[in-house]
Amino acid sequence: MTIRLGCIADDFTGATDLANNLVRAGMRVVQLIDVPGTGHDVDADAVVIALKSRTVPAAEAVDASLRALAWLRSAGAEQIYFKYCSTFDSTPAGNIGPVTEALMEALGTDFTIATPAFPDNGRTVFKGHLFVGDVLLAESGMRNHPLTPMTDSNLVSVLGAQTIRPVGLIDHTVVADGAEAIRSRIAELRANGVATAIVDAVSNDDLVRMGAAVQGLPLVTAGSGLAIGLPANWGFRPSPAAAQLPPAAGHRAIVSGSVSEATNGQVLEFLKSGRPAFSVDPLRIAAGEDVAGQALAFAEAHLADGPVLVYSTEAPDTVRTVQGRLGAAEAGELVERTLARVAQGLVECGVRRLVVAGGETSGAVVQALGLTGLRIGPQIDPGVPWCAAALPAGETLHITLKSGNFGGPGFFTDAFALLDAEAAA
Ligand code: ADP
């Protein structure tokens, strides 16, 4: 086992986003769901450990991150990548600052960088200020985020409020001059006692230059964008081989608990094609009906003919009505539990190619199926790869976990078509 890069991601979909970028840059990547026990062997160039540490109390985030670090070091990781959201989601209490400082201390290093820039997704950093699309962070929707409202766009001051040691800036003029100039600036900041530097990036080229400059730093911290520039440090080049999964076979199904606009479009497109679909109604679950059993009986009758969809996806008005009757949390939980049971039953019926739509829904399904790790495969749509996971009994399940707003209208059928194309290649 020769893990080059060990990554600690502060949430699940963020972990997949990072893993996907690393695969596209040529690394073979495994994403682990939480910190594994000792003795868990992984064959990959990079491992991404997905935590749920973004909005928990800082001490818990630090604790989980240090456990992840210990596992990654024991697996031989040569560099550690702490991944957070590209909108730098955090509060003055953390968790980006406290986790960064705890990792630095554990690694015995006095310097790291921080940048959430990901120009392909409209996240750019200029003079230390984060832009979301065309507007400053504090003028974007993040201003009103319920858990991590971002009201200051200057990341030097945002991070400075969360750290004990000083935060500095490597600005775009230095980054534009290349890796050598960035390294000189790092030496200068270090000599002045700066522990963490926000780094500007407005283009992928900036991220590539930054990647080269941070070769050998024990720790880097970033959104998923920096992943574009790191794999080349070990000689990796983009190659389809990095995304290769074992051959896919078995029945196909889609489980959708997402109520976002994109997923509504995808479900509609699937229904229009006349393929078999079963609608899960939260009110019937609440009334005590065995909706999971009904869905599975329906699926079993149709699985041999192609993909079957089981969905609770509804338009916002319908969802609001249900939430008004049951309460939003209660409705969500009922649906998640039901769809997780459906996913379990589908796998028992021989489904080995599974699409899951919805972030929370994905979490519930992954847990119900007892999955501990995902090998990251080819990308279906930006940010959404196919993955291969070992089922507890040892068989392989191909699974893709699509968070709400990702994917084009034909995502459900495109996903299976991609697996077929890979098999034919
Ligand atoms: P997304 O990624 O689109 O946000 P999630 O799965 O994260 O999707 O969240 C959707 C939430 O809505 C889940 O808690 C799910 O159980 C709940 N939900 C799904 N369908 C319905 C429905 N028809 N009525 C009420 N709540 C629903």
PDB file of C-alpha atoms in Angstrom, residues 125-128 168-177 181-182 185 189 197-201 206:
ATOM      1  CA  VAL A 125     -10.087  34.268  -4.465  1.00  0.00           C
ATOM      2  CA  PHE A 126      -8.678  37.716  -5.264  1.00  0.00           C
ATOM      3  CA  LYS A 127      -6.638  39.746  -2.755  1.00  0.00           C
ATOM      4  CA  GLY A 128      -7.844  37.334  -0.134  1.00  0.00           C
ATOM      5  CA  GLY A 168      -1.237  36.035   5.873  1.00  0.00           C
ATOM      6  CA  LEU A 169      -1.844  36.336   2.138  1.00  0.00           C
ATOM      7  CA  ILE A 170      -0.141  35.154  -1.036  1.00  0.00           C
ATOM      8  CA  ASP A 171      -1.747  37.408  -3.592  1.00  0.00           C
ATOM      9  CA  HIS A 172      -2.432  36.930  -7.290  1.00  0.00           C
ATOM     10  CA  THR A 173       0.653  38.848  -8.466  1.00  0.00           C
ATOM     11  CA  VAL A 174       2.864  36.322  -6.689  1.00  0.00           C
ATOM     12  CA  VAL A 175       0.771  33.352  -7.841  1.00  0.00           C
ATOM     13  CA  ALA A 176       0.913  34.609 -11.450  1.00  0.00           C
ATOM     14  CA  ASP A 177       4.733  34.589 -11.266  1.00  0.00           C
ATOM     15  CA  ALA A 181       7.729  33.045  -6.595  1.00  0.00           C
ATOM     16  CA  ILE A 182       5.109  31.377  -4.394  1.00  0.00           C
ATOM     17  CA  ARG A 185       6.731  34.294  -0.550  1.00  0.00           C
ATOM     18  CA  LEU A 189       5.771  34.763   5.488  1.00  0.00           C
ATOM     19  CA  ALA A 197      -1.561  31.896   4.155  1.00  0.00           C
ATOM     20  CA  ILE A 198      -4.708  32.448   2.155  1.00  0.00           C
ATOM     21  CA  VAL A 199      -3.721  32.008  -1.505  1.00  0.00           C
ATOM     22  CA  ASP A 200      -5.392  33.840  -4.393  1.00  0.00           C
ATOM     23  CA  ALA A 201      -6.542  31.865  -7.425  1.00  0.00           C
ATOM     24  CA  ASP A 206      -3.241  29.490 -10.642  1.00  0.00           C
TER      25      ASP A 206
END
